[in-house]
Coordinates of C-alpha atoms in Angstrom, one line a residue:
A1 CA 10.9 -22.9 14.6
A2 CA 9.9 -25.4 11.9
S3 CA 9.5 -29.0 11.6
P4 CA 8.3 -31.1 8.5
G5 CA 5.5 -33.4 9.2
N6 CA 1.7 -33.4 9.5
G7 CA -0.8 -32.6 12.2
A8 CA 0.6 -31.3 15.4
N9 CA 4.3 -31.5 14.2
M10 CA 3.8 -28.7 11.6
A11 CA 7.1 -27.0 10.8
K12 CA 7.7 -23.4 11.6
V13 CA 10.3 -20.9 10.4
V14 CA 11.1 -18.2 12.8
G15 CA 11.9 -14.9 11.0
K16 CA 10.1 -12.0 9.5
A17 CA 6.6 -12.9 8.4
P18 CA 5.9 -11.7 4.8
Y19 CA 3.3 -9.0 4.3
R20 CA 1.4 -8.8 1.1
N21 CA -0.8 -5.9 0.2
L22 CA -3.4 -5.5 -2.6
W23 CA -0.7 -4.3 -5.0
E24 CA 1.4 -7.4 -4.5
D25 CA -1.6 -9.7 -4.7
I26 CA -2.5 -8.2 -8.2
C27 CA 1.1 -8.5 -9.4
A28 CA 1.4 -12.1 -8.1
E29 CA -1.8 -13.2 -9.8
F30 CA -0.5 -11.8 -13.1
E31 CA 3.0 -13.3 -12.7
A32 CA 1.4 -16.7 -11.9
T33 CA -0.1 -16.7 -15.4
S34 CA 2.9 -15.4 -17.3
S35 CA 6.4 -16.5 -17.9
R36 CA 8.0 -13.6 -15.9
I37 CA 7.9 -14.9 -12.5
L38 CA 10.4 -13.4 -10.1
E39 CA 12.3 -15.8 -7.9
D40 CA 11.7 -13.8 -4.7
S41 CA 7.9 -13.9 -5.2
K42 CA 7.5 -17.6 -5.5
L43 CA 5.4 -19.1 -2.8
D44 CA 6.8 -21.9 -0.6
T45 CA 5.0 -24.9 -2.0
A46 CA 7.7 -27.5 -1.6
S47 CA 6.5 -28.3 1.9
V48 CA 2.8 -28.2 2.6
S49 CA 3.3 -28.4 6.4
T50 CA 5.7 -25.4 6.7
E51 CA 4.5 -22.5 8.8
I52 CA 6.3 -19.2 8.9
S53 CA 6.2 -17.6 12.4
Q54 CA 7.1 -13.9 13.1
Y55 CA 10.2 -13.6 15.2
D56 CA 9.6 -12.2 18.7
A57 CA 12.5 -11.8 21.1
T58 CA 10.2 -12.4 24.1
K59 CA 9.1 -15.8 22.7
H60 CA 12.0 -17.1 20.5
S61 CA 15.8 -17.4 21.0
P62 CA 18.0 -15.8 18.3
V63 CA 19.4 -19.2 17.6
F64 CA 16.1 -20.1 15.8
Y65 CA 16.0 -17.0 13.6
G66 CA 16.2 -18.0 9.9
H67 CA 16.3 -21.8 10.6
M68 CA 13.8 -24.6 10.2
V69 CA 13.3 -26.3 13.5
A70 CA 11.2 -29.3 14.5
K71 CA 10.2 -30.1 18.0
V72 CA 11.2 -33.6 19.1
S73 CA 9.5 -35.6 21.8
V74 CA 11.7 -37.9 23.8
D75 CA 11.0 -40.5 26.6
T76 CA 14.1 -39.6 28.7
S77 CA 15.3 -36.4 30.2
L78 CA 16.3 -33.6 27.8
L79 CA 19.6 -33.2 29.6
D80 CA 20.7 -36.7 28.9
H81 CA 23.3 -37.1 26.1
F82 CA 23.4 -33.2 25.8
N83 CA 26.9 -32.0 24.8
A84 CA 27.4 -28.2 24.8
E85 CA 30.3 -28.5 22.3
Y86 CA 28.0 -29.6 19.6
S87 CA 24.6 -28.0 20.4
H88 CA 23.1 -24.9 21.9
P89 CA 21.1 -25.1 25.2
A90 CA 18.2 -23.3 23.4
L91 CA 17.9 -26.2 21.0
L92 CA 17.0 -28.7 23.8
G93 CA 13.9 -30.6 22.6
H94 CA 14.3 -29.3 19.1
A95 CA 16.1 -30.4 16.0
L96 CA 17.3 -28.4 12.9
V97 CA 15.9 -29.8 9.7
Q98 CA 16.3 -28.8 6.1
K99 CA 13.8 -27.9 3.5
P100 CA 12.9 -30.9 1.4
P101 CA 13.7 -30.6 -2.3
P102 CA 10.9 -29.3 -4.5
P103 CA 8.9 -32.0 -6.3
V104 CA 9.8 -32.8 -9.9
I105 CA 7.2 -31.1 -12.1
P106 CA 6.9 -32.6 -15.6
S107 CA 7.2 -30.2 -18.5
P108 CA 3.8 -29.0 -19.7
P109 CA 2.6 -30.2 -23.1
P110 CA 3.1 -27.9 -26.0
P111 CA 0.2 -25.3 -26.3
S112 CA -2.4 -25.9 -28.8
P113 CA -2.7 -23.5 -31.8
P114 CA -5.1 -20.6 -31.2
P115 CA -8.5 -20.8 -32.9
E116 CA -9.4 -18.7 -35.9
P117 CA -10.2 -15.2 -34.8
H118 CA -13.2 -14.9 -37.1
K119 CA -14.7 -18.3 -36.2
C120 CA -14.0 -18.6 -32.5
S121 CA -16.4 -17.8 -29.6
P122 CA -16.1 -14.5 -27.8
S123 CA -14.6 -16.2 -24.7
Q124 CA -11.9 -17.9 -26.9
Y125 CA -11.2 -14.6 -28.7
L126 CA -10.7 -12.8 -25.3
E127 CA -8.5 -15.5 -24.0
H128 CA -6.3 -16.0 -27.0
Y129 CA -6.2 -12.6 -28.7
L130 CA -7.2 -9.9 -26.2
F131 CA -5.9 -10.8 -22.8
P132 CA -2.3 -11.7 -24.0
V133 CA -2.0 -8.1 -25.2
L134 CA -4.1 -6.3 -22.6
L135 CA -2.7 -8.0 -19.4
P136 CA 1.0 -6.9 -20.0
G137 CA -0.3 -3.4 -20.5
L138 CA -2.3 -3.5 -17.3
F139 CA 0.7 -4.8 -15.5
E140 CA 2.9 -1.9 -16.8
T141 CA 0.1 0.5 -15.9
L142 CA 0.2 -0.7 -12.3
V143 CA 3.9 -0.5 -12.2
H144 CA 3.9 3.1 -13.3
A145 CA 1.0 3.9 -11.0
K146 CA 3.2 2.7 -8.1
I147 CA 6.1 4.9 -9.3
E148 CA 3.8 7.9 -9.4
K149 CA 2.6 7.0 -5.9
C150 CA -1.0 6.8 -6.9
F151 CA -1.6 4.3 -4.1
E152 CA -0.3 6.8 -1.5
R153 CA -2.0 10.0 -2.7
K154 CA -5.6 11.0 -3.2
M155 CA -4.9 12.9 -6.4
S156 CA -2.1 12.4 -9.0
K157 CA -1.2 13.6 -12.5
F158 CA -1.0 10.0 -13.7
N159 CA -3.8 9.0 -16.0
A160 CA -4.0 5.3 -16.4
C161 CA -6.1 5.4 -19.5
D162 CA -3.7 7.7 -21.3
F163 CA -0.7 5.5 -20.3
L164 CA -2.5 2.4 -21.4
A165 CA -3.5 3.9 -24.8
E166 CA 0.1 5.1 -25.4
W167 CA 1.5 1.7 -24.4
L168 CA -0.8 -0.3 -26.7
Y169 CA -0.2 2.1 -29.5
N170 CA 3.6 1.8 -29.3
K171 CA 3.5 -2.0 -28.7
N172 CA 1.5 -2.6 -31.8
K173 CA 3.3 -5.2 -34.0
R174 CA 2.6 -3.1 -37.0
R175 CA 4.7 -0.3 -35.5
A176 CA 7.5 -2.5 -34.4
D177 CA 10.1 -0.6 -36.6
R178 CA 8.8 2.9 -35.7
K179 CA 10.0 5.3 -33.0
F180 CA 8.2 5.9 -29.7
T181 CA 5.2 8.2 -30.0
A182 CA 4.1 10.2 -27.0
F183 CA 0.4 10.2 -26.1
S184 CA -0.1 13.8 -27.2
D185 CA 1.5 13.0 -30.6
I186 CA -0.8 10.1 -31.5
P187 CA -3.0 11.2 -34.5
F188 CA -6.3 10.0 -33.2
V189 CA -5.6 11.6 -29.8
Q190 CA -4.8 14.9 -31.4
N191 CA -8.1 14.8 -33.4
W192 CA -10.0 13.9 -30.2
L193 CA -8.4 16.6 -28.1
K194 CA -9.0 19.2 -30.9
D195 CA -12.8 18.7 -30.4
H196 CA -12.7 17.9 -26.7
P197 CA -10.0 20.1 -25.1
R198 CA -9.0 19.2 -21.6
P199 CA -8.6 21.6 -18.7
P200 CA -4.9 22.2 -17.7
I201 CA -3.5 20.1 -14.9
P202 CA -3.1 22.0 -11.6
L203 CA 0.4 23.1 -10.8
S204 CA 0.2 21.2 -7.4
L205 CA 0.1 17.9 -9.4
L206 CA 2.9 18.8 -11.8
L207 CA 5.4 19.7 -9.2
S208 CA 7.7 17.0 -7.8
E209 CA 8.2 16.7 -4.0
D210 CA 11.5 18.5 -4.2
E211 CA 10.1 21.4 -6.2
A212 CA 7.0 21.7 -3.9
A213 CA 9.3 21.6 -0.8
L214 CA 11.4 24.4 -2.3
I215 CA 8.4 26.7 -2.9
I216 CA 7.0 26.1 0.6
Q217 CA 10.4 26.6 2.3
S218 CA 11.0 29.8 0.2
F219 CA 7.6 31.2 1.3
W220 CA 8.3 30.3 4.9
R221 CA 11.6 32.0 4.9
G222 CA 10.1 35.2 3.3
Y223 CA 7.3 35.1 5.9
R224 CA 9.8 34.9 8.8
V225 CA 11.8 37.8 7.3
R226 CA 8.7 40.0 6.9
C227 CA 7.9 39.4 10.5
D228 CA 11.1 41.2 11.6
A229 CA 10.5 44.6 13.3
E230 CA 12.9 46.6 11.1
I231 CA 11.4 45.0 7.9
Q232 CA 7.9 46.0 9.1
E233 CA 9.0 49.5 9.6
L234 CA 10.6 49.7 6.1
R235 CA 7.4 48.3 4.6
Q236 CA 5.2 50.8 6.4
W237 CA 7.4 53.6 5.1
Q238 CA 7.1 52.3 1.6
R239 CA 3.4 52.1 2.0
E240 CA 3.1 55.7 3.1
L241 CA 5.4 56.9 0.3
R242 CA 3.2 55.2 -2.2
E243 CA 0.2 56.9 -0.8
E244 CA 1.9 60.3 -1.0
N245 CA 2.9 59.8 -4.7
R246 CA -0.4 58.4 -5.8
G247 CA -1.9 60.7 -8.4
Y248 CA 1.4 62.7 -8.8
T249 CA 0.9 63.2 -12.6
K250 CA -2.6 64.6 -12.0
K251 CA -1.3 67.0 -9.4
I252 CA 1.3 68.3 -12.0
M253 CA -1.2 68.8 -14.8
K254 CA -3.6 70.6 -12.3
F255 CA -0.7 72.9 -11.3
W256 CA 0.1 73.9 -15.0
A257 CA -3.6 74.4 -15.7
D258 CA -3.9 76.8 -12.8
Q259 CA -0.8 78.7 -14.0
E260 CA -2.1 79.0 -17.5
S261 CA -5.4 80.2 -16.4
K262 CA -3.7 83.1 -14.6
V263 CA -2.1 84.4 -17.9
G264 CA -5.1 83.6 -20.0
Q265 CA -3.5 81.1 -22.4
T266 CA -3.7 77.3 -22.7
M267 CA -1.0 74.6 -22.7
E268 CA -1.8 73.6 -26.3
D269 CA -1.0 76.9 -27.9
E270 CA 2.2 76.7 -29.9
L271 CA 4.8 79.3 -29.6
V272 CA 5.7 80.9 -32.9
E273 CA 9.5 81.1 -32.9
E274 CA 11.1 83.8 -35.0
M275 CA 14.5 83.8 -36.4
P276 CA 16.9 84.7 -33.6
P277 CA 18.8 87.9 -34.2
S278 CA 22.6 88.0 -34.1
P279 CA 24.2 88.6 -30.7
A280 CA 25.1 92.1 -31.5
E281 CA 21.6 93.1 -32.6
E282 CA 19.7 91.1 -29.9
P283 CA 18.0 93.6 -27.6
I284 CA 18.1 93.0 -23.9
R285 CA 14.5 92.8 -22.6
E286 CA 12.7 91.3 -19.7
L287 CA 10.9 87.9 -20.1
T288 CA 7.2 87.9 -19.7
Q289 CA 5.5 85.7 -17.1
Y290 CA 4.2 83.3 -19.8
E291 CA 7.7 82.9 -21.3
I292 CA 9.1 82.1 -17.9
L293 CA 6.4 79.4 -17.4
L294 CA 7.1 77.9 -20.8
K295 CA 10.9 77.9 -20.1
I296 CA 10.3 76.1 -16.8
R297 CA 8.0 73.6 -18.4
K298 CA 10.6 72.9 -21.1
D299 CA 13.4 72.4 -18.6
C300 CA 11.3 70.0 -16.6
M301 CA 10.4 67.8 -19.6

């Protein structure tokens, strides 16, 4: 409920009370000193005696929601002269009022020219030359910090100093006709990082929420599958098979070394091949044990 006036008849608006956090206070303070003031963020300064009250169904009637209502004191009974065709019973003893028009504010005088940058005091230089450039950059830094959810997380990949340096470099009036340059492509940044390399950013900070959720869900599904009894049996069989086949090459080399030691020759001896005779002249003879081993080795390779 609300009523214009002073003292005890302070106006109240029943509705949703506005909640302002630290982020909104910082943005409102900057917007108050700049020309980019959003219409929704303007404070209610038209009526100094207007009070906004949080709507509560146990204390307020839905008829009051969103309206400015003033409590009216009468000498007679409230039921006298009441007509249900024109009013609601919940409005007995109250009157709907309208917000007064905002006061007419005269236009501000034209700003004075800034002082000479090389002759002014340090405070004048900050006010006229540094803050007009730095404050918009800080505002954009806070906006991107909110987008990166820096106010909701303890750690984030967003680096405010890097973003501010990139923003100021690209907003320089001397580079008005040039293309956008990323932070890592700025010449003085490349020279600095060449002498002072940075550690890589952890993967947990580079992943988005969807990518991180996909990895976690994939790991959980794999864990649930591996908990199955049949999968456990298969993994046990694969583990035993790997244990049996471990060192298989060494076992083969040891086998051939044992066989060569029996015939008194080594694996590195080369077999001198003679010209094979014609089929008609080839004698039929029995192969030696060493030739049999060489043949088996050749077939296995």
